[in-house]
């Protein structure tokens, strides 16, 4: 296995989600009368961004069962892998330089993709700017579940990379928890 797979298997807190697909997962057998259920909250962070930003074009993609990375690729004129990098990268505060390094493209090309992304999805930019301004003004940001992340020592300089966007993973965790509760209430048990 590549080293990252070994770490995932032997790391602390390992669960089936962290086990590589294929042969490794087939090594696990459920007790008699029980089964494993594999679920995928497909593109959860992008769904959260679409919802929080009220970006109707993105919401429409999800409601129609589409793939946001394919839709982004079509909208900004790139391949799906690049679109996926842009969707996740921008959600977590990556700059044109960070995207360029991560995607193996020029900084100019990365900036062109970012500019086109925000032209196609303007409410995402508005949401991000609003979140940054909230942190500047109130020294905290509040998630949709009313959790507050405080920044008492924030000095009014540019927002540190990823500060606002880390709350997306909080929202994703809550979404996963809600889905698991739904499965439990439907009769699925450990």
XYZ file of C-alpha atoms in Angstrom:
190
model
C 0.000 0.000 0.000
C 1.133 3.594 -0.447
C 2.205 5.098 2.862
C -0.967 7.157 3.276
C -3.015 3.968 3.144
C -0.882 2.342 5.839
C -1.372 5.397 8.023
C -5.097 5.247 7.484
C -5.252 1.578 8.423
C -2.984 1.748 11.443
C -3.768 5.262 12.639
C -5.614 5.986 15.840
C -9.381 6.244 15.645
C -9.535 4.159 12.480
C -13.010 3.417 11.167
C -14.287 1.785 7.992
C -14.573 5.134 6.258
C -10.802 5.492 6.536
C -10.027 2.025 5.183
C -9.113 2.016 1.480
C -11.820 0.630 -0.776
C -11.462 -2.740 -2.422
C -9.625 -5.687 -0.891
C -9.038 -4.046 2.493
C -12.705 -3.352 3.126
C -13.662 -6.889 2.156
C -11.610 -8.123 5.119
C -14.339 -6.886 7.455
C -17.354 -9.124 7.968
C -20.475 -8.029 9.834
C -21.878 -10.211 12.609
C -24.614 -12.630 11.597
C -27.892 -10.819 11.037
C -26.127 -7.477 10.679
C -24.609 -5.607 7.792
C -22.367 -2.685 7.020
C -23.943 0.257 5.276
C -21.763 2.494 3.189
C -22.985 5.998 2.654
C -21.589 8.977 0.870
C -22.512 12.545 1.612
C -21.443 13.417 -1.875
C -19.704 16.756 -2.173
C -20.913 17.776 1.283
C -18.749 20.877 1.640
C -19.857 22.201 -1.735
C -23.466 21.553 -0.717
C -22.952 23.541 2.478
C -21.388 26.424 0.548
C -24.251 26.415 -1.955
C -26.783 26.509 0.881
C -25.026 29.163 2.975
C -24.322 31.355 -0.045
C -27.814 30.751 -1.445
C -26.121 30.206 -4.809
C -29.074 29.063 -6.873
C -27.034 27.663 -9.768
C -25.176 25.339 -7.419
C -28.310 24.391 -5.491
C -29.999 23.523 -8.778
C -27.136 21.163 -9.681
C -27.593 19.305 -6.390
C -31.387 19.224 -6.590
C -31.173 17.697 -10.055
C -28.756 15.029 -8.812
C -25.854 16.509 -10.733
C -22.171 16.610 -9.952
C -20.949 20.033 -8.802
C -17.426 19.392 -10.062
C -18.710 18.570 -13.558
C -20.956 21.644 -13.464
C -18.089 23.859 -12.314
C -15.802 22.448 -15.015
C -18.400 23.253 -17.663
C -19.080 26.719 -16.212
C -15.457 27.867 -16.044
C -13.964 25.888 -18.918
C -11.658 23.370 -17.296
C -11.501 19.649 -16.598
C -13.235 17.999 -13.634
C -10.033 17.466 -11.617
C -9.202 21.181 -11.868
C -12.793 22.122 -11.007
C -12.702 19.869 -7.951
C -9.470 21.509 -6.796
C -11.021 24.936 -7.279
C -14.274 24.054 -5.503
C -12.477 22.722 -2.442
C -9.566 25.136 -2.579
C -11.686 28.281 -2.633
C -13.900 26.934 0.131
C -10.847 26.739 2.377
C -9.225 30.026 1.445
C -6.648 28.943 -1.105
C -5.141 31.725 -3.163
C -4.271 31.665 -6.859
C -0.733 30.677 -5.885
C -1.976 27.832 -3.672
C -4.283 26.561 -6.405
C -1.509 26.834 -8.992
C 0.830 24.725 -6.879
C -1.893 22.206 -6.003
C -3.135 21.856 -9.564
C 0.197 22.157 -11.379
C -0.870 25.191 -13.420
C 0.404 28.749 -13.683
C -0.633 31.366 -11.138
C -2.181 33.394 -13.992
C -4.260 30.415 -15.133
C -5.342 29.732 -11.542
C -6.352 33.387 -11.105
C -8.285 33.263 -14.392
C -10.194 30.205 -13.118
C -10.906 31.941 -9.790
C -12.170 35.055 -11.550
C -14.395 32.984 -13.831
C -15.658 30.906 -10.878
C -16.771 34.035 -9.042
C -18.354 35.423 -12.229
C -20.389 32.228 -12.570
C -21.114 31.861 -8.843
C -21.233 35.455 -7.535
C -23.180 34.621 -4.382
C -20.307 32.424 -3.195
C -17.981 35.433 -3.303
C -20.609 37.547 -1.506
C -20.939 34.878 1.192
C -17.160 34.681 1.672
C -16.784 38.458 1.865
C -19.681 38.724 4.288
C -18.130 36.046 6.509
C -14.769 37.848 6.502
C -16.433 41.151 7.360
C -18.336 39.483 10.208
C -15.061 38.263 11.696
C -13.525 41.730 11.339
C -16.524 43.415 12.974
C -17.652 40.931 15.643
C -14.507 38.889 16.291
C -16.510 35.673 15.817
C -18.375 33.735 13.195
C -21.492 31.701 13.874
C -22.336 28.458 12.110
C -25.862 27.523 11.039
C -26.078 25.361 14.140
C -25.376 28.486 16.219
C -21.892 27.478 17.285
C -19.546 30.430 17.562
C -15.922 30.409 16.656
C -14.251 33.368 18.355
C -11.266 35.412 17.205
C -10.614 37.712 20.188
C -7.093 38.675 19.129
C -7.937 39.319 15.509
C -6.066 42.479 14.528
C -8.120 43.740 11.560
C -5.449 42.715 9.075
C -6.327 40.291 6.260
C -8.209 37.223 7.450
C -5.775 34.346 7.994
C -6.126 31.736 5.260
C -8.873 29.240 6.012
C -10.189 30.939 9.181
C -13.747 31.367 7.941
C -13.802 28.231 5.864
C -12.955 25.773 8.631
C -16.510 26.185 9.847
C -17.634 24.399 6.688
C -16.203 21.193 8.108
C -18.205 21.826 11.303
C -21.359 22.036 9.197
C -20.349 18.900 7.315
C -19.918 17.017 10.610
C -23.415 18.056 11.663
C -24.802 16.939 8.307
C -23.167 13.528 8.709
C -24.544 13.247 12.239
C -28.059 14.104 10.989
C -27.789 11.452 8.264
C -26.636 8.840 10.778
C -29.528 9.722 13.098
C -31.918 9.358 10.167
C -30.509 5.902 9.428
C -30.800 4.893 13.101
C -34.416 6.071 13.274
C -35.134 4.019 10.136
C -34.030 0.874 11.963
C -30.360 0.626 11.013
C -28.225 -0.186 14.030
C -24.551 -0.755 14.815
